[in-house]
Short mmCIF file of C-alpha atoms and ligand atoms in Angstrom, two decimals:
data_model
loop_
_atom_site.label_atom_id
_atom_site.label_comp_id
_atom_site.label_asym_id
_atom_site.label_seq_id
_atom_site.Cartn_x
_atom_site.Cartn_y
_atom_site.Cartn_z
CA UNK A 1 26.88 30.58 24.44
CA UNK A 2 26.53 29.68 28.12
CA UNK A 3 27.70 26.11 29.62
CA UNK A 4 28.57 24.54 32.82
CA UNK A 5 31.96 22.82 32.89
CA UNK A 6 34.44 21.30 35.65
CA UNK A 7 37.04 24.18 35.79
CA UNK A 8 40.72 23.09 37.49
CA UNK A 9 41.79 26.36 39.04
CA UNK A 10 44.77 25.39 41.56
CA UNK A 11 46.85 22.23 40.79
CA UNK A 12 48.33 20.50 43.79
CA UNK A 13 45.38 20.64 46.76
CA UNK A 14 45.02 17.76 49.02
CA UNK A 15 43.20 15.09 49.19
CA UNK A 16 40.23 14.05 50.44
CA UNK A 17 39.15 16.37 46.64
CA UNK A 18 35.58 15.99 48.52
CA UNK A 19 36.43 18.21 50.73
CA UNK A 20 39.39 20.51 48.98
CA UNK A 21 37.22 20.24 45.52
CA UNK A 22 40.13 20.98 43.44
CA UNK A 23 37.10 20.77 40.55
CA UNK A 24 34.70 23.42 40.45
CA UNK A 25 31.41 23.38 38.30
CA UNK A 26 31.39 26.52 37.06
CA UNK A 27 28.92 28.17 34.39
CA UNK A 28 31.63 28.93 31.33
CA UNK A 29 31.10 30.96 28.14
CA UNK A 30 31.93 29.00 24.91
CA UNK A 31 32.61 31.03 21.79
CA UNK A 32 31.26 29.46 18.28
CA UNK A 33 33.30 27.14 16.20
CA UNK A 34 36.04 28.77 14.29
CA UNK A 35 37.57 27.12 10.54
CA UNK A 36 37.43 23.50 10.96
CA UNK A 37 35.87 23.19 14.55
CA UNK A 38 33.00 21.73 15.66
CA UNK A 39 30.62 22.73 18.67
CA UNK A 40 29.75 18.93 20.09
CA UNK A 41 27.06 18.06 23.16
CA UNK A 42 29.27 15.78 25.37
CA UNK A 43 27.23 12.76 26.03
CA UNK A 44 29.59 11.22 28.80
CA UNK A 45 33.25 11.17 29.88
CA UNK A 46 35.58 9.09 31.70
CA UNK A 47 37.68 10.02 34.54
CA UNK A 48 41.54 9.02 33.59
CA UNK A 49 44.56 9.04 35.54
CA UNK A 50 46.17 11.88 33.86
CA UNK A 51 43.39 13.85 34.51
CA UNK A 52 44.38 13.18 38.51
CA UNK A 53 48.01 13.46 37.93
CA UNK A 54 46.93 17.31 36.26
CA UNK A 55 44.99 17.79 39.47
CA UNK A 56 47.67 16.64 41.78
CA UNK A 57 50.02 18.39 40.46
CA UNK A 58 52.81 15.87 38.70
CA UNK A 59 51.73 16.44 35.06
CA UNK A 60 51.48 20.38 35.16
CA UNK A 61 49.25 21.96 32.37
CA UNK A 62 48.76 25.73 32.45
CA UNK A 63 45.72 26.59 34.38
CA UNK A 64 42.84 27.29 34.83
CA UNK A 65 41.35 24.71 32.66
CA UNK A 66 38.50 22.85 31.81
CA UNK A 67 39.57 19.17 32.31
CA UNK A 68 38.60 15.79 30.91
CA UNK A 69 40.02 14.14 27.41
CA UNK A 70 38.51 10.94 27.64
CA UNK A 71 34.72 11.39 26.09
CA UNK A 72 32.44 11.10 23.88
CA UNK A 73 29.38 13.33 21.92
CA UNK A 74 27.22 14.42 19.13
CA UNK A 75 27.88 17.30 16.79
CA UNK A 76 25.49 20.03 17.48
CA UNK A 77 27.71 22.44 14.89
CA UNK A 78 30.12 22.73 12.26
CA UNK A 79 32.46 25.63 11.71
CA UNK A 80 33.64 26.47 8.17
CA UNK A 81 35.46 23.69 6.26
CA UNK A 82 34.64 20.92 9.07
CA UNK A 83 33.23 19.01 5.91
CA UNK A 84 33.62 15.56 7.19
CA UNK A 85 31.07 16.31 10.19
CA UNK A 86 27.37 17.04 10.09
CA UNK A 87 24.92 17.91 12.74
CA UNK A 88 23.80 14.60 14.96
CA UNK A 89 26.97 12.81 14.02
CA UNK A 90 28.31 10.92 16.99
CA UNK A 91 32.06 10.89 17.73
CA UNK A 92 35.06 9.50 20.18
CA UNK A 93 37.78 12.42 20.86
CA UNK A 94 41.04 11.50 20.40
CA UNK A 95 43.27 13.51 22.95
CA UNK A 96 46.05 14.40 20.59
CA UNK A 97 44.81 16.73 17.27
CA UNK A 98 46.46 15.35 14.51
CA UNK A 99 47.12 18.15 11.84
CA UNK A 100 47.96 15.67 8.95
CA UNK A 101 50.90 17.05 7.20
CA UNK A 102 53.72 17.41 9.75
CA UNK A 103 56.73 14.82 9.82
CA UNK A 104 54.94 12.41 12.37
CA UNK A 105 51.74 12.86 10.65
CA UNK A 106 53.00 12.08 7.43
CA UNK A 107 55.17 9.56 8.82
CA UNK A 108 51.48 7.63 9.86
CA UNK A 109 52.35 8.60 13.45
CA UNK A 110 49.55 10.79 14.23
CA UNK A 111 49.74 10.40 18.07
CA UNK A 112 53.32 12.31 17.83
CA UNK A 113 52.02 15.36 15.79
CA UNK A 114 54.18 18.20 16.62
CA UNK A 115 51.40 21.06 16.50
CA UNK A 116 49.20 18.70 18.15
CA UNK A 117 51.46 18.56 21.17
CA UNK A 118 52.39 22.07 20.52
CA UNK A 119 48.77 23.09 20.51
CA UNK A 120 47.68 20.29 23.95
CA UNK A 121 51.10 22.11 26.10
CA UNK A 122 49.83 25.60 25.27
CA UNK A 123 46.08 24.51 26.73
CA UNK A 124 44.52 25.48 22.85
CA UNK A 125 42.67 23.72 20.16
CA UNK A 126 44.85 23.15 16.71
CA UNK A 127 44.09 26.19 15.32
CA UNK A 128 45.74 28.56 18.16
CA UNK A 129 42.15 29.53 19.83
CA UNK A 130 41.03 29.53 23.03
CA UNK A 131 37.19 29.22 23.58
CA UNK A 132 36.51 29.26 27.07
CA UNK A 133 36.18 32.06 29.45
CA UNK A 134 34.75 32.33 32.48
CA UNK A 135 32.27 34.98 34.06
CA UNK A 136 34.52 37.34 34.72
CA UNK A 137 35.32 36.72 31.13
CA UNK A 138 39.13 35.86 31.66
CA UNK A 139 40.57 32.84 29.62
CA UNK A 140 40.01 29.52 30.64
CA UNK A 141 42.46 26.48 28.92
CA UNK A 142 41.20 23.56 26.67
CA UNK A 143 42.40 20.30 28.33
CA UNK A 144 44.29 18.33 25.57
CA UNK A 145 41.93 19.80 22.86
CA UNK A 146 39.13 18.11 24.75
CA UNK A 147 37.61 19.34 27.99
CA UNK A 148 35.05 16.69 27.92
CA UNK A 149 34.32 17.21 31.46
CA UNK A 150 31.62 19.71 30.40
CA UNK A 151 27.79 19.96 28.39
CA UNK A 152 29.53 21.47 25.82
CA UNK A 153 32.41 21.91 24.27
CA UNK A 154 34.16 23.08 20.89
CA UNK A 155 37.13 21.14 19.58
CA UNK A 156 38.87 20.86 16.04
CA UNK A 157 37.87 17.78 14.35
CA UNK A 158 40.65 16.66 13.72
CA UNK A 159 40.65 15.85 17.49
CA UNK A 160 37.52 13.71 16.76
CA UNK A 161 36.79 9.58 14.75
CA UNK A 162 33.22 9.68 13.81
CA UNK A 163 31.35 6.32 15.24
CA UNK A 164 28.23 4.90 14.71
CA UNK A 165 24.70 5.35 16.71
CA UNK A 166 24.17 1.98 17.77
CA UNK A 167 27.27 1.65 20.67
CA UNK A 168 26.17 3.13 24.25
CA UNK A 169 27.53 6.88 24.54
CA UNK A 170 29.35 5.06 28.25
CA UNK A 171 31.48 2.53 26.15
CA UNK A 172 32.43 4.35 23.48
CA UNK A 173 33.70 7.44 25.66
CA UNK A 174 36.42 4.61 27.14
CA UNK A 175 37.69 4.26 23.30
CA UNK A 176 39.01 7.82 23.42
CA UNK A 177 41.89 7.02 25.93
CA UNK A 178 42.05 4.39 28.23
CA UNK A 179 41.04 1.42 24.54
CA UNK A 180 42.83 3.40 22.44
CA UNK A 181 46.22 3.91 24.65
CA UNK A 182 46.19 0.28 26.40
CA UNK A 183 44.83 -1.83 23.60
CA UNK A 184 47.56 0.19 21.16
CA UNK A 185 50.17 -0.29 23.30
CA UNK A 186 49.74 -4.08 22.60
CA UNK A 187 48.67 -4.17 19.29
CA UNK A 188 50.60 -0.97 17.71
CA UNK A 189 53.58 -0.22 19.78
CA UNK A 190 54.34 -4.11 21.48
CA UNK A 191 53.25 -6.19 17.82
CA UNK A 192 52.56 -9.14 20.27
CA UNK A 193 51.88 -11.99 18.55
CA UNK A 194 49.59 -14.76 19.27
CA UNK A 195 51.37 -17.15 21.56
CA UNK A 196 54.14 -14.79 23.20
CA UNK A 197 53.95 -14.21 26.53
CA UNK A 198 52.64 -10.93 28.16
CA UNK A 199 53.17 -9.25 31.63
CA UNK A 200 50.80 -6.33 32.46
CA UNK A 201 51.99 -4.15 35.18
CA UNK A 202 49.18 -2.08 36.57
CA UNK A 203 45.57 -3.07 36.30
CA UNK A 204 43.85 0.51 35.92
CA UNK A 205 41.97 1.70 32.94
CA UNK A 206 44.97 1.54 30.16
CA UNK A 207 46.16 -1.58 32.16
CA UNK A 208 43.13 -3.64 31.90
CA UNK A 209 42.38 -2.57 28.13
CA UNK A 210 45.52 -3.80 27.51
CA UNK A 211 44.88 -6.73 29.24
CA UNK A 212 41.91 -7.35 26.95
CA UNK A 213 44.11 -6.36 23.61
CA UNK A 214 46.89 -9.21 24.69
CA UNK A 215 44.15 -11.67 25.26
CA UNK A 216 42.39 -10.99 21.81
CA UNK A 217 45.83 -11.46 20.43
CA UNK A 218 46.19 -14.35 21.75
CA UNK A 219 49.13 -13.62 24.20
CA UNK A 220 49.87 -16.73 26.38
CA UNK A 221 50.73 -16.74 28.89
CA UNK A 222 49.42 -13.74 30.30
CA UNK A 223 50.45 -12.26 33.32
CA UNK A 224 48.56 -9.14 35.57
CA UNK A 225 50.35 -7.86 38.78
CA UNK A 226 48.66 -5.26 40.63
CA UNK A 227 48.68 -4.81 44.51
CA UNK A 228 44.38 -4.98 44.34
CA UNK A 229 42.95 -8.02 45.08
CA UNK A 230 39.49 -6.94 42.68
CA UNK A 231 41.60 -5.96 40.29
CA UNK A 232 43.61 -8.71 40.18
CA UNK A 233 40.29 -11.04 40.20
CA UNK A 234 38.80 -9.01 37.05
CA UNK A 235 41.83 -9.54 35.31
CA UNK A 236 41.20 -13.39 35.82
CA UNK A 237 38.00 -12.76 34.80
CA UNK A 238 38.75 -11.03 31.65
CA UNK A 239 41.76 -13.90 30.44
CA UNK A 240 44.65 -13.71 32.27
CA UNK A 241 46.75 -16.91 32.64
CA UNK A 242 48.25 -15.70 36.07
CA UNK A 243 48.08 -13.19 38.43
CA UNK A 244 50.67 -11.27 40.74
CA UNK A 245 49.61 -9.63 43.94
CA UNK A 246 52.84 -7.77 44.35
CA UNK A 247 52.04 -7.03 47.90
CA UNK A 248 52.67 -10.81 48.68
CA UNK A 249 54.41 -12.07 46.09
CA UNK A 250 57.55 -10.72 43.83
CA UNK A 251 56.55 -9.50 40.91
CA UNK A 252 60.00 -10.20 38.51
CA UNK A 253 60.47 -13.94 40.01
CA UNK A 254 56.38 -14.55 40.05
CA UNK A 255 56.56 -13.26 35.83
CA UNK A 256 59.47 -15.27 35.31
CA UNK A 257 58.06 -18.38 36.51
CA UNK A 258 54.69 -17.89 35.11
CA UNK A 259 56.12 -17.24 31.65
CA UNK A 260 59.38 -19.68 32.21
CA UNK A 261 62.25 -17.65 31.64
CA UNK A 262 60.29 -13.94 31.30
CA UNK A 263 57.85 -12.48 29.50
CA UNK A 264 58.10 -11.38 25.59
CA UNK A 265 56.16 -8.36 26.21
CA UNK A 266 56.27 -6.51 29.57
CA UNK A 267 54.00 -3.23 29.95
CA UNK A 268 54.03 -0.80 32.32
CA UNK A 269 51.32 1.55 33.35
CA UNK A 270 51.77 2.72 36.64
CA UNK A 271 53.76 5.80 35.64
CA UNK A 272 56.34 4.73 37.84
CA UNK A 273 59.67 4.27 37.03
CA UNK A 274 60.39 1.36 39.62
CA UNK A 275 57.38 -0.13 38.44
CA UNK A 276 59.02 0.22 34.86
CA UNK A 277 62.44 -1.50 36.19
CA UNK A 278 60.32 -4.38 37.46
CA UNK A 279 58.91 -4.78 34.01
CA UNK A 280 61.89 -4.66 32.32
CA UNK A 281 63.54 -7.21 34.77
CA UNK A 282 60.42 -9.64 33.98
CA UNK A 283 61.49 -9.95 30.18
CA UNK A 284 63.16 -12.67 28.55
CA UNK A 285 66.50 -12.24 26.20
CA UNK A 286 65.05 -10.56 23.60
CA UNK A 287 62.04 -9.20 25.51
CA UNK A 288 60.27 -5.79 25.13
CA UNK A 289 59.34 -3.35 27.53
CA UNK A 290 56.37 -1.30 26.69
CA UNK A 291 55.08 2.10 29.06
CA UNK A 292 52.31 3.40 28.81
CA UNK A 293 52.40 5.25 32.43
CA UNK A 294 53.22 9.16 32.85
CA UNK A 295 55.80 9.43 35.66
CA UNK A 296 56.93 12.51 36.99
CA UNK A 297 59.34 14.18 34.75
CA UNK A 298 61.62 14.29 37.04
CA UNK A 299 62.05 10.66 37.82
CA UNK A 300 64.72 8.63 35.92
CA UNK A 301 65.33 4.91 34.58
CA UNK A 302 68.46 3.00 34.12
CA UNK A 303 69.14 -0.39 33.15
CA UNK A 304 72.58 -2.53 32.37
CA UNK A 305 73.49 -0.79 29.47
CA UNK A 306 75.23 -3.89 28.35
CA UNK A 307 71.49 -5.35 28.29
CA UNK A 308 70.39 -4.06 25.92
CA UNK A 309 73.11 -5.47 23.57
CA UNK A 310 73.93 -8.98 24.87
CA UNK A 311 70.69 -10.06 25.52
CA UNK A 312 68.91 -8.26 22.38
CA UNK A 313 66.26 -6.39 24.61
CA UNK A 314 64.31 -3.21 23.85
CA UNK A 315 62.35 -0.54 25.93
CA UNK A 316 59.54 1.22 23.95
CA UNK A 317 57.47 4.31 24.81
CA UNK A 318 53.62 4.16 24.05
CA UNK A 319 51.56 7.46 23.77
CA UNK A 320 48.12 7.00 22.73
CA UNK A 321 48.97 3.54 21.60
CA UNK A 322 51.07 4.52 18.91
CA UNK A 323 47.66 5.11 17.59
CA UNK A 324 46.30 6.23 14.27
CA UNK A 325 42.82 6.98 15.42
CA UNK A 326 40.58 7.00 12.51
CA UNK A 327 42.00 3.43 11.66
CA UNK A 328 42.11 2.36 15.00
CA UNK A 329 38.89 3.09 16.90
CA UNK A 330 36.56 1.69 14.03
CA UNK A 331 38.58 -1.45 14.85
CA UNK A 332 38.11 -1.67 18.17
CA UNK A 333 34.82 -0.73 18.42
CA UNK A 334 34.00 -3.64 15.76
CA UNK A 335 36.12 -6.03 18.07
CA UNK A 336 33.63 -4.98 21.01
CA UNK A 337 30.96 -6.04 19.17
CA UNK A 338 31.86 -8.98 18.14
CA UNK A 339 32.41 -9.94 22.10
CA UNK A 340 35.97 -9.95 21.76
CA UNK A 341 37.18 -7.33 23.62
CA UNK A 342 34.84 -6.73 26.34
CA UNK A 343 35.22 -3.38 27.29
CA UNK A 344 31.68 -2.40 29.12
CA UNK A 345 33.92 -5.15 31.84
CA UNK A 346 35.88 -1.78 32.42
CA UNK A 347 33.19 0.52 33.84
CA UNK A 348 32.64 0.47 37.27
CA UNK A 349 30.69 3.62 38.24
CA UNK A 350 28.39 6.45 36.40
CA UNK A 351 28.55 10.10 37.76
CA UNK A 352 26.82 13.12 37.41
CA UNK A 353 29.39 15.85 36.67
CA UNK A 354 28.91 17.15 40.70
CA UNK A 355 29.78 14.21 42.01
CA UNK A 356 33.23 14.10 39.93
CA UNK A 357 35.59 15.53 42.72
CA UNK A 358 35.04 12.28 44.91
CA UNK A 359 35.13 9.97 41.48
CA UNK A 360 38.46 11.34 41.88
CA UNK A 361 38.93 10.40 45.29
CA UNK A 362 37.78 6.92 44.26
CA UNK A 363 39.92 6.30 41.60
CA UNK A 364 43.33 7.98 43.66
CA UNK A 365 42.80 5.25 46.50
CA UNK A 366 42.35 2.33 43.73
CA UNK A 367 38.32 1.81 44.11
CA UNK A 368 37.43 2.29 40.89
CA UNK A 369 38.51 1.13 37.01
CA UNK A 370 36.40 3.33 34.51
CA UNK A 371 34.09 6.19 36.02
CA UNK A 372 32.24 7.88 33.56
CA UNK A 373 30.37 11.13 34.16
CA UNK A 374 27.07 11.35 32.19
CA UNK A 375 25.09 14.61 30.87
CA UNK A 376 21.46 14.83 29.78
ZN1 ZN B 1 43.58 9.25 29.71
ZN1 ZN B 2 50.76 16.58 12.53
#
């Protein structure tokens, strides 16, 4: 069947992506669910980071592809043996397909599954296919099993949590990545406890959800540094303690005062690795530091080895929160609707999927938190 989708042809072209329009709408042919797929109407995705950091270049995916892994639809279709899924169900992606018997999987790890990642590298869905072409009918790549940033799209459900009706299809697409990773990375990966001090480093998307996962955990205190003054006021806003703006103000001494001594929990989500040393400089003996971020793979990070011994501390990585989807997003969602983990605070801007090349623009020069692109 025919549908219009935000194609990435050419990784690496310049900003202002207004003008260079490194995304291209382009009218796509989708092939029908295979064994355990589902064709789903995207209602409305968000535009993440690593979507940017696959446009500019420092997370390379193979191209072309149809981008976007943050979303959110209804199940028009269900391939063979998708038995859990019927037509009009609404559901959250989850950006890693978890296959359910590998090590990781069976280890209750399903954000490391090893055909997951082997299937999200090679640009396919779980099952080895490839749905997408183009009109000259030459392959174009799934985006980590996702490509929300189109009308339609097929994925395997086990890249999908089923959700209820009654939450707004522009909240619940933030649960797919920037909840899921930033409030797991607190919850899952850091165990923060309520009463331990946090220090968030970074106040975009993952940054702030975070921000809202320490503060329903009852972190105290809790730190945000960010070099954004609106940032740094909506983290206020949204319950934390202090805040750093690291422009001014030194972000290791300014944690280590706030929290007397350094933090308990430190997360970084920059994706930067001097951002990361910070972090783990603003600990306290026996401290954690938790990324979340995506630096370039070529970038390194050292600390005193002798650190890590003498003064007990540890450095954790976070992907997808350390998340177990179907347990986790039910959770969250409940906590948002209970008030206690305000989300909706998180999206700042609704797009139509032609105006998502400057959305990118916006969120690259640090205008925007959550942008979400919405299809009728
Ligand atoms: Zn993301
Ligand atoms: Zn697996």
């Amino acid at each position: 069947m025919k549908t219009r989708g935000a194609v990435l042809r050419q990784m690496g072209l310049p900003a202002p992506y207004a003008q260079s329009q490194p995304l291209r709408i382009e009218e796509l042919e989708l092939a029908p669910p295979g064994s355990g797929e589902l064709l789903v109407k995207v209602l409305a995705a968000g535009l993440c980071h690593s979507d940017l950091s696959v446009i500019d270049g420092s997370r390379p995916r193979v191209m072309p592809m149809v981008l976007g892994h943050e979303a959110c639809g209804e199940v028009l279709q269900c391939g063979p043996g998708a038995a859990d899924f019927a037509p009009g169900d609404r559901l959250v992606f989850s950006f890693v397909p978890s296959c359910g018997h590998c090590s990781p999987c069976a280890e209750g790890r399903p954000a490391l599954c090893e055909p997951g990642a082997a299937a999200n590298t090679a640009g396919a869905l779980l099952s080895g296919a490839r749905h997408w072409s183009d009109s000259a009918t030459a392959l174009v790549h799934h985006h980590l099993g996702v490509s929300g940033f189109a009308h339609m799209t097929v994925v395997s459900a086990r890249s999908a949590v089923k959700i209820g009706r009654d939450l707004p299809a522009e909240i619940a697409a933030l649960f797919g990545c920037a909840v899921m990773t930033g409030v797991g990375a607190v919850v899952n990966t850091a165990r923060v406890a309520a009463g331990e001090s946090v220090a968030i480093f970074g106040l975009g998307g993952i940054g702030l959800a975070a921000l809202l996962g320490a503060h329903a955990s009852g972190a105290w205190p809790l730190v945000a540094v960010d070099v954004v003054p609106a940032k740094l006021e909506l983290a206020r806003a949204l319950g934390a303690s202090h805040t750093i703006d690291a422009r001014n103000e030194a972000p290791v001494a300014g944690v280590r005062a706030a929290t007397r001594g350094g933090a308990h929990h430190a997360l970084e989500s920059v994706g930067s690795e001097a951002v990361l040393a910070q972090a783990y400089a603003a600990t306290r003996r026996g401290g954690t530091t938790v990324t979340a971020g995506l630096p370039h793979p070529q970038k390194m990070f050292s600390v005193p080895a002798v650190s890590l011994v003498a003064e007990e501390r540890t450095v954790k990585g976070s992907y997808m929160g350390s998340a177990v989807p179907s347990r986790d997003l039910p959770r969250y969602i409940a906590l948002y609707q209970a008030g206690r983990l305000p989300v909706d605070r998180l999206l700042t801007h609704r797009l139509r999927l032609d105006e998502i090349n400057q959305g990118f623009d916006r969120l690259a020069r640090g205008e925007a938190v959550r942008q979400v692109v919405l299809f009728d």
